[in-house]
Amino acid sequence: MKPIISAFECASESAGPRPPVLLDVRWQLGGPHGRPDYEAGHIPGAVFVDLDAELAGPAGSGGRHPLPDPEEFGAVMRRAGVSRDTPVVVYDGGQGWAAARAWWLLRWTGHPDVRVLDGGLAAWGGELSTESPTPAEGDFRPEPGALPLLDADGAAALARSGLLLDARAAERYRGDVEPIDRVGGHIPGAVSAPTSENTGGDGRFLPAHELSARFKELGTDGAPAVGVYCGSGVSGAHEVLALAVAGIPAALYAGSWSEWSADESRPVATGPDPQ
């Protein structure tokens, strides 16, 4: 199954006999809360999901957006109407990071049919609603482990034995700037692969063959395994999604740089080279 869906396909399926559950995950790093935008207008039938409160656990030693407790996540999904056998389409304001986080969590916990609306709400073009739906309770029960997950030690090892991609902006990878975390730089051995280069100016993913060529140039061919990290496990999920579009399976280091850099015993590399 393709991990993304076009606005036309989403509208067609929503009007069909087996409509998907729609999740609105509008969120911006350091920006205003997404609920007011949701209340001002969303795809009809979509349920709002709060990334910070419902798609992440409390910030701490595990990073700024550690994984949520699976049972609590499952309860959120059931309240949103998600069942094991119902398709799910997730969207955000257009950047795709938050939607990818929800996609990854649902796939990681075993849901078989989840897609991200390519281009987000900006690509929708159809009518919007201000009504907040109250869907029937779903039956989805999380079974974590369906997608590969890395911890800090696993990420360090993969940077040496396979390919570990750093999805943050290149200047953060190099350590030129670090606006959020304790120190700038990257995990030794990781390769810079900014998430921004996976999409076009309209926020839609590049065609699969272009993404495949990009990741091949970064070293996926011949790598025994591929992993991704970012600042806190959000944009990294978007890169895992881009790799999936290209047909390349990849693990996510969910704690990412916010976890790695908080531990002063872990090494930090700077500059443009993996080292």
GROMACS .gro file of C-alpha atoms in nm:
model
  275
    1MET     CA    1   0.000   0.000   0.000
    2LYS     CA    2   0.122   0.350  -0.083
    3PRO     CA    3   0.190   0.546   0.238
    4ILE     CA    4   0.055   0.870   0.089
    5ILE     CA    5  -0.275   0.964  -0.074
    6SER     CA    6  -0.369   1.252  -0.301
    7ALA     CA    7  -0.647   1.496  -0.219
    8PHE     CA    8  -0.851   1.363  -0.512
    9GLU     CA    9  -0.815   1.003  -0.391
   10CYS     CA   10  -0.901   1.106  -0.035
   11ALA     CA   11  -1.216   1.286  -0.145
   12SER     CA   12  -1.321   0.987  -0.358
   13GLU     CA   13  -1.267   0.738  -0.077
   14SER     CA   14  -1.445   0.962   0.175
   15ALA     CA   15  -1.753   0.958  -0.048
   16GLY     CA   16  -1.732   0.583  -0.103
   17PRO     CA   17  -1.857   0.276   0.084
   18ARG     CA   18  -1.552   0.246   0.310
   19PRO     CA   19  -1.455   0.601   0.409
   20PRO     CA   20  -1.131   0.650   0.600
   21VAL     CA   21  -1.108   0.790   0.949
   22LEU     CA   22  -0.961   1.141   0.907
   23LEU     CA   23  -0.717   1.280   1.163
   24ASP     CA   24  -0.616   1.647   1.167
   25VAL     CA   25  -0.274   1.685   1.331
   26ARG     CA   26  -0.192   2.050   1.267
   27TRP     CA   27   0.119   2.147   1.464
   28GLN     CA   28   0.420   2.375   1.433
   29LEU     CA   29   0.747   2.349   1.620
   30GLY     CA   30   0.745   2.640   1.864
   31GLY     CA   31   0.430   2.777   1.701
   32PRO     CA   32   0.072   2.832   1.816
   33HIS     CA   33  -0.148   2.539   1.909
   34GLY     CA   34  -0.322   2.379   1.613
   35ARG     CA   35  -0.671   2.349   1.760
   36PRO     CA   36  -0.785   2.705   1.678
   37ASP     CA   37  -0.697   2.646   1.312
   38TYR     CA   38  -0.885   2.316   1.325
   39GLU     CA   39  -1.191   2.483   1.473
   40ALA     CA   40  -1.177   2.754   1.206
   41GLY     CA   41  -1.202   2.493   0.932
   42HIS     CA   42  -1.106   2.130   0.870
   43ILE     CA   43  -1.186   1.850   0.628
   44PRO     CA   44  -1.541   1.737   0.706
   45GLY     CA   45  -1.542   1.454   0.956
   46ALA     CA   46  -1.181   1.499   1.065
   47VAL     CA   47  -1.094   1.464   1.435
   48PHE     CA   48  -0.824   1.684   1.587
   49VAL     CA   49  -0.525   1.510   1.746
   50ASP     CA   50  -0.280   1.704   1.963
   51LEU     CA   51   0.078   1.608   1.877
   52ASP     CA   52   0.238   1.735   2.198
   53ALA     CA   53  -0.024   1.588   2.431
   54GLU     CA   54  -0.139   1.277   2.246
   55LEU     CA   55   0.137   1.171   2.005
   56ALA     CA   56   0.422   1.214   2.254
   57GLY     CA   57   0.498   1.140   2.615
   58PRO     CA   58   0.623   1.399   2.864
   59ALA     CA   59   0.954   1.559   2.769
   60GLY     CA   60   1.251   1.440   2.973
   61SER     CA   61   1.553   1.215   2.948
   62GLY     CA   62   1.398   1.044   2.645
   63GLY     CA   63   1.390   1.368   2.447
   64ARG     CA   64   1.147   1.648   2.371
   65HIS     CA   65   0.890   1.421   2.203
   66PRO     CA   66   0.939   1.070   2.341
   67LEU     CA   67   0.698   0.804   2.228
   68PRO     CA   68   0.363   0.805   2.408
   69ASP     CA   69   0.253   0.519   2.628
   70PRO     CA   70   0.105   0.270   2.378
   71GLU     CA   71  -0.211   0.214   2.580
   72GLU     CA   72  -0.274   0.587   2.615
   73PHE     CA   73  -0.210   0.632   2.244
   74GLY     CA   74  -0.453   0.352   2.170
   75ALA     CA   75  -0.721   0.518   2.380
   76VAL     CA   76  -0.674   0.843   2.185
   77MET     CA   77  -0.707   0.658   1.855
   78ARG     CA   78  -1.018   0.470   1.966
   79ARG     CA   79  -1.183   0.797   2.073
   80ALA     CA   80  -1.105   0.931   1.726
   81GLY     CA   81  -1.291   0.637   1.575
   82VAL     CA   82  -0.992   0.429   1.467
   83SER     CA   83  -1.054   0.057   1.436
   84ARG     CA   84  -0.822  -0.218   1.323
   85ASP     CA   85  -1.006  -0.271   0.996
   86THR     CA   86  -1.081   0.092   0.905
   87PRO     CA   87  -0.847   0.290   0.679
   88VAL     CA   88  -0.695   0.606   0.828
   89VAL     CA   89  -0.584   0.924   0.652
   90VAL     CA   90  -0.378   1.176   0.846
   91TYR     CA   91  -0.309   1.536   0.747
   92ASP     CA   92  -0.161   1.855   0.887
   93GLY     CA   93  -0.120   2.213   0.768
   94GLY     CA   94   0.107   2.115   0.482
   95GLN     CA   95   0.457   2.066   0.622
   96GLY     CA   96   0.386   1.699   0.671
   97TRP     CA   97   0.594   1.645   0.986
   98ALA     CA   98   0.305   1.607   1.230
   99ALA     CA   99   0.102   1.391   0.995
  100ALA     CA  100   0.405   1.166   0.944
  101ARG     CA  101   0.444   1.133   1.321
  102ALA     CA  102   0.085   1.006   1.349
  103TRP     CA  103   0.136   0.780   1.047
  104TRP     CA  104   0.451   0.631   1.200
  105LEU     CA  105   0.292   0.573   1.541
  106LEU     CA  106  -0.011   0.399   1.393
  107ARG     CA  107   0.205   0.183   1.167
  108TRP     CA  108   0.452   0.108   1.449
  109THR     CA  109   0.166  -0.004   1.673
  110GLY     CA  110   0.030  -0.236   1.407
  111HIS     CA  111  -0.239  -0.053   1.210
  112PRO     CA  112  -0.223  -0.192   0.856
  113ASP     CA  113  -0.389   0.087   0.656
  114VAL     CA  114  -0.262   0.440   0.724
  115ARG     CA  115  -0.178   0.709   0.470
  116VAL     CA  116  -0.072   1.072   0.482
  117LEU     CA  117  -0.257   1.331   0.274
  118ASP     CA  118   0.012   1.447   0.033
  119GLY     CA  119   0.050   1.824   0.065
  120GLY     CA  120  -0.172   1.843   0.371
  121LEU     CA  121  -0.475   2.065   0.408
  122ALA     CA  122  -0.332   2.311   0.155
  123ALA     CA  123  -0.376   2.046  -0.113
  124TRP     CA  124  -0.735   1.965  -0.019
  125GLY     CA  125  -0.918   2.229  -0.220
  126GLY     CA  126  -1.261   2.105  -0.111
  127GLU     CA  127  -1.510   2.233   0.138
  128LEU     CA  128  -1.416   2.275   0.503
  129SER     CA  129  -1.624   2.225   0.816
  130THR     CA  130  -1.630   2.392   1.155
  131GLU     CA  131  -1.825   2.108   1.317
  132SER     CA  132  -1.635   1.883   1.556
  133PRO     CA  133  -1.750   1.523   1.497
  134THR     CA  134  -1.817   1.268   1.771
  135PRO     CA  135  -1.726   0.939   1.605
  136ALA     CA  136  -1.826   0.600   1.735
  137GLU     CA  137  -1.558   0.443   1.953
  138GLY     CA  138  -1.307   0.241   1.754
  139ASP     CA  139  -1.152  -0.090   1.851
  140PHE     CA  140  -0.784  -0.034   1.765
  141ARG     CA  141  -0.546  -0.200   2.013
  142PRO     CA  142  -0.178  -0.108   1.975
  143GLU     CA  143   0.077  -0.383   1.923
  144PRO     CA  144   0.411  -0.200   1.914
  145GLY     CA  145   0.694  -0.329   1.701
  146ALA     CA  146   0.550  -0.341   1.349
  147LEU     CA  147   0.811  -0.085   1.232
  148PRO     CA  148   1.178  -0.085   1.338
  149LEU     CA  149   1.274   0.146   1.625
  150LEU     CA  150   1.621   0.255   1.738
  151ASP     CA  151   1.747   0.362   2.077
  152ALA     CA  152   2.059   0.576   2.125
  153ASP     CA  153   2.298   0.281   2.128
  154GLY     CA  154   2.131   0.132   1.823
  155ALA     CA  155   2.159   0.460   1.637
  156ALA     CA  156   2.530   0.487   1.722
  157ALA     CA  157   2.591   0.133   1.600
  158LEU     CA  158   2.392   0.183   1.278
  159ALA     CA  159   2.590   0.498   1.196
  160ARG     CA  160   2.894   0.270   1.170
  161SER     CA  161   2.747  -0.053   1.033
  162GLY     CA  162   2.478   0.081   0.800
  163LEU     CA  163   2.336   0.423   0.710
  164LEU     CA  164   2.203   0.671   0.966
  165LEU     CA  165   2.040   0.979   0.814
  166ASP     CA  166   2.009   1.311   0.997
  167ALA     CA  167   1.684   1.476   0.884
  168ARG     CA  168   1.750   1.819   1.038
  169ALA     CA  169   1.857   2.131   0.851
  170ALA     CA  170   2.219   2.116   0.732
  171GLU     CA  171   2.329   2.402   0.958
  172ARG     CA  172   2.212   2.214   1.266
  173TYR     CA  173   2.384   1.897   1.145
  174ARG     CA  174   2.710   2.090   1.102
  175GLY     CA  175   2.670   2.253   1.443
  176ASP     CA  176   2.672   2.606   1.301
  177VAL     CA  177   2.357   2.683   1.501
  178GLU     CA  178   2.149   2.499   1.759
  179PRO     CA  179   1.834   2.688   1.855
  180ILE     CA  180   1.678   2.422   2.076
  181ASP     CA  181   1.907   2.154   2.216
  182ARG     CA  182   2.206   2.166   2.451
  183VAL     CA  183   2.474   2.145   2.183
  184GLY     CA  184   2.496   2.151   1.804
  185GLY     CA  185   2.638   1.886   1.575
  186HIS     CA  186   2.546   1.531   1.483
  187ILE     CA  187   2.585   1.167   1.580
  188PRO     CA  188   2.929   1.054   1.459
  189GLY     CA  189   2.894   0.869   1.132
  190ALA     CA  190   2.549   1.008   1.047
  191VAL     CA  191   2.488   1.153   0.700
  192SER     CA  192   2.310   1.486   0.650
  193ALA     CA  193   1.976   1.440   0.469
  194PRO     CA  194   1.747   1.740   0.535
  195THR     CA  195   1.377   1.655   0.530
  196SER     CA  196   1.310   1.971   0.330
  197GLU     CA  197   1.468   1.809   0.023
  198ASN     CA  198   1.204   1.534   0.012
  199THR     CA  199   0.927   1.766  -0.105
  200GLY     CA  200   0.861   2.026  -0.368
  201GLY     CA  201   0.757   2.385  -0.315
  202ASP     CA  202   0.393   2.280  -0.275
  203GLY     CA  203   0.474   2.051   0.016
  204ARG     CA  204   0.403   1.736  -0.183
  205PHE     CA  205   0.654   1.454  -0.189
  206LEU     CA  206   0.882   1.426  -0.487
  207PRO     CA  207   0.801   1.136  -0.721
  208ALA     CA  208   0.915   0.798  -0.594
  209HIS     CA  209   1.189   0.766  -0.856
  210GLU     CA  210   1.335   1.104  -0.758
  211LEU     CA  211   1.329   1.014  -0.391
  212SER     CA  212   1.489   0.679  -0.470
  213ALA     CA  213   1.768   0.855  -0.661
  214ARG     CA  214   1.820   1.100  -0.375
  215PHE     CA  215   1.851   0.830  -0.112
  216LYS     CA  216   2.071   0.618  -0.337
  217GLU     CA  217   2.309   0.912  -0.364
  218LEU     CA  218   2.308   0.936   0.017
  219GLY     CA  219   2.412   0.571   0.044
  220THR     CA  220   2.106   0.350   0.077
  221ASP     CA  221   2.225   0.112  -0.194
  222GLY     CA  222   2.440  -0.149  -0.031
  223ALA     CA  223   2.359  -0.038   0.324
  224PRO     CA  224   2.251  -0.340   0.531
  225ALA     CA  225   2.006  -0.120   0.723
  226VAL     CA  226   1.887   0.242   0.717
  227GLY     CA  227   1.788   0.460   1.012
  228VAL     CA  228   1.676   0.819   1.061
  229TYR     CA  229   1.685   1.073   1.340
  230CYS     CA  230   1.605   1.442   1.368
  231GLY     CA  231   1.564   1.687   1.656
  232SER     CA  232   1.294   1.508   1.853
  233GLY     CA  233   1.149   1.231   1.639
  234VAL     CA  234   0.894   1.435   1.441
  235SER     CA  235   1.063   1.541   1.117
  236GLY     CA  236   1.250   1.211   1.128
  237ALA     CA  237   0.917   1.033   1.086
  238HIS     CA  238   0.864   1.242   0.773
  239GLU     CA  239   1.195   1.114   0.636
  240VAL     CA  240   1.098   0.754   0.717
  241LEU     CA  241   0.777   0.824   0.524
  242ALA     CA  242   0.973   0.963   0.227
  243LEU     CA  243   1.191   0.652   0.231
  244ALA     CA  244   0.875   0.438   0.234
  245VAL     CA  245   0.747   0.626  -0.072
  246ALA     CA  246   1.078   0.532  -0.239
  247GLY     CA  247   1.033   0.170  -0.131
  248ILE     CA  248   1.313   0.175   0.127
  249PRO     CA  249   1.240   0.048   0.481
  250ALA     CA  250   1.400   0.251   0.760
  251ALA     CA  251   1.413   0.257   1.138
  252LEU     CA  252   1.340   0.569   1.344
  253TYR     CA  253   1.551   0.684   1.637
  254ALA     CA  254   1.260   0.842   1.823
  255GLY     CA  255   1.465   1.012   2.096
  256SER     CA  256   1.678   1.175   1.827
  257TRP     CA  257   1.916   1.465   1.889
  258SER     CA  258   1.719   1.596   2.187
  259GLU     CA  259   1.791   1.270   2.372
  260TRP     CA  260   2.140   1.216   2.234
  261SER     CA  261   2.273   1.565   2.307
  262ALA     CA  262   2.126   1.575   2.659
  263ASP     CA  263   2.370   1.301   2.764
  264GLU     CA  264   2.711   1.465   2.797
  265SER     CA  265   2.884   1.126   2.778
  266ARG     CA  266   2.776   1.076   2.415
  267PRO     CA  267   3.015   1.196   2.143
  268VAL     CA  268   2.924   1.487   1.916
  269ALA     CA  269   3.061   1.546   1.566
  270THR     CA  270   3.056   1.884   1.392
  271GLY     CA  271   3.118   2.006   1.040
  272PRO     CA  272   2.985   1.886   0.703
  273ASP     CA  273   3.134   1.535   0.713
  274PRO     CA  274   2.991   1.229   0.891
  275GLN     CA  275   3.325   1.160   1.074
   0.00000   0.00000   0.00000
